[in-house]
Each structure stands twice: as structure tokens, then as C-alpha cells.
C-alpha atoms as one frame of an Amber mdcrd trajectory, in Angstrom:
protein
 203.994 337.211  95.030 207.514 338.122  96.082 208.498 337.121  99.608 210.616
 339.556 101.560 213.173 338.044 103.895 213.605 339.551 107.335 216.980 341.170
 107.811 219.484 339.183 109.851 220.112 340.597 113.314 223.229 342.690 113.560
 225.480 341.393 116.312 227.501 344.012 118.105 231.256 343.642 118.507 230.728
 343.345 122.284 228.315 340.430 121.758 230.654 338.643 119.354 233.547 339.130
 121.781 231.480 337.755 124.686 230.434 334.791 122.558 234.043 334.001 121.624
 235.251 334.535 125.191 232.611 332.296 126.775 232.937 329.472 124.280 236.715
 329.433 124.797 236.248 329.746 128.566 233.860 326.772 128.683 236.262 324.626
 126.660 239.153 325.255 129.036 239.973 323.033 131.978 239.132 324.145 135.514
 242.551 325.671 136.225 242.682 327.629 132.962 239.067 328.729 133.376 239.818
 330.180 136.819 242.644 332.236 135.334 240.448 333.655 132.575 237.223 334.158
 134.581 237.868 337.859 135.043 238.163 338.408 131.285 234.943 336.463 130.715
 233.120 338.555 133.333 234.442 341.745 131.735 233.109 340.625 128.343 229.685
 339.990 129.917 229.663 343.400 131.590 229.754 345.140 128.198 226.445 343.572
 127.073 223.049 345.194 127.336 219.946 343.280 128.476 218.916 342.192 124.967
 222.384 340.892 124.165 222.577 339.022 127.502 219.262 337.349 126.636 220.530
 336.372 123.174 223.730 335.055 124.714 221.760 333.000 127.258 219.733 331.393
 124.447 222.908 330.698 122.457 224.557 329.146 125.509 221.451 327.029 126.155
 221.750 325.538 122.659 225.485 325.128 123.186 224.899 323.241 126.453 222.209
 321.099 124.830 224.629 320.118 122.082 227.127 318.975 124.724 224.641 316.638
 126.424 227.214 314.608 128.345 228.689 317.760 129.921 225.520 319.855 130.118
 225.186 319.862 133.935 228.856 320.726 134.386 228.665 323.561 131.858 225.578
 325.048 133.479 227.199 324.877 136.922 230.314 326.628 135.596 228.171 329.351
 134.041 226.369 329.878 137.361 229.676 330.231 139.141 230.862 332.745 136.580
 227.672 334.834 136.618 224.674 333.659 138.628 222.136 335.713 136.662 223.478
 334.399 133.352 223.463 330.837 134.687 219.810 331.159 135.691 218.936 332.672
 132.306 220.683 329.797 130.507 218.799 327.244 132.633 215.484 328.981 131.852
 216.310 329.102 128.134 217.384 325.450 128.204 214.032 324.479 129.730 212.267
 326.058 126.734 214.265 324.117 124.136 212.719 321.033 122.561 213.704 317.724
 124.155 216.650 315.907 122.602 215.775 313.698 119.679 215.565 310.024 120.540
 217.251 307.804 117.976 214.901 305.559 116.031 214.746 301.991 117.290 217.026
 299.664 115.440 215.364 297.125 113.226 216.043 293.469 113.680 219.256 292.395
 112.060 219.729 289.045 110.499 222.926 287.109 111.039 225.264 287.076 108.106
 226.482 283.549 107.370 230.205 283.095 107.810 232.278 282.399 104.730 233.331
 278.856 104.279 236.958 278.211 104.891 237.439 281.448 106.819
């Protein structure tokens, strides 16, 4: 039997622009981010409800990948747009917990070379 693949979702230019804008905005330092906050808010304003939801899920994964800075990133998103920040936090809560590295096995000492 032939399996039919589901078509990939088509991302609107407004969504792609918002995605680019927010990822660049989150990577900037505090001073630079303040200067570009208006442009980031304008990019968010062009999204419909479905695209804002998709963006919140994408940002939740993005924050999860940056574990060390996750709290800071979520706080910055809340300051930029409170509704988006809450949506990202809700989406983040639905993601699976981070993988715990496997315990290391016992290592045996390697004898030193003679004469070294």
C-alpha cells in the first residue's frame, strides 16, 4: 500500500519575517534589543492567531534548546509582548522534559607510561 505524506505547512511571509526578527532580537544584548523592540512588535502585529500560536510553540522549543538562558529569554518575551510570553510559557510546559544524560560507567585508571 502506498503511503501518502501530509503536505508541509505553508509559512506566510509575515510568519517567516516574525521568526527571523524575534530570533535576531533574542540574540541581541539588552541595549540593542531595546532599540529594535518596536520592529519586533510590528512583526508580531502582522500575524493572525494561528501564526502566533505556531510562533509561540517555535519559541518554546527555542527557549528549551537554550536551557541556561531559558528564564531570561522567557522574561524578555513577556516584556516584549505579554500575551506571547504567556503563550510561550504554556507551550514550554507541554514540551517533554529535557533528556538526562546517561550515568557514566566506572572508569579504570590507565597506568602511566614508564619513564614519562
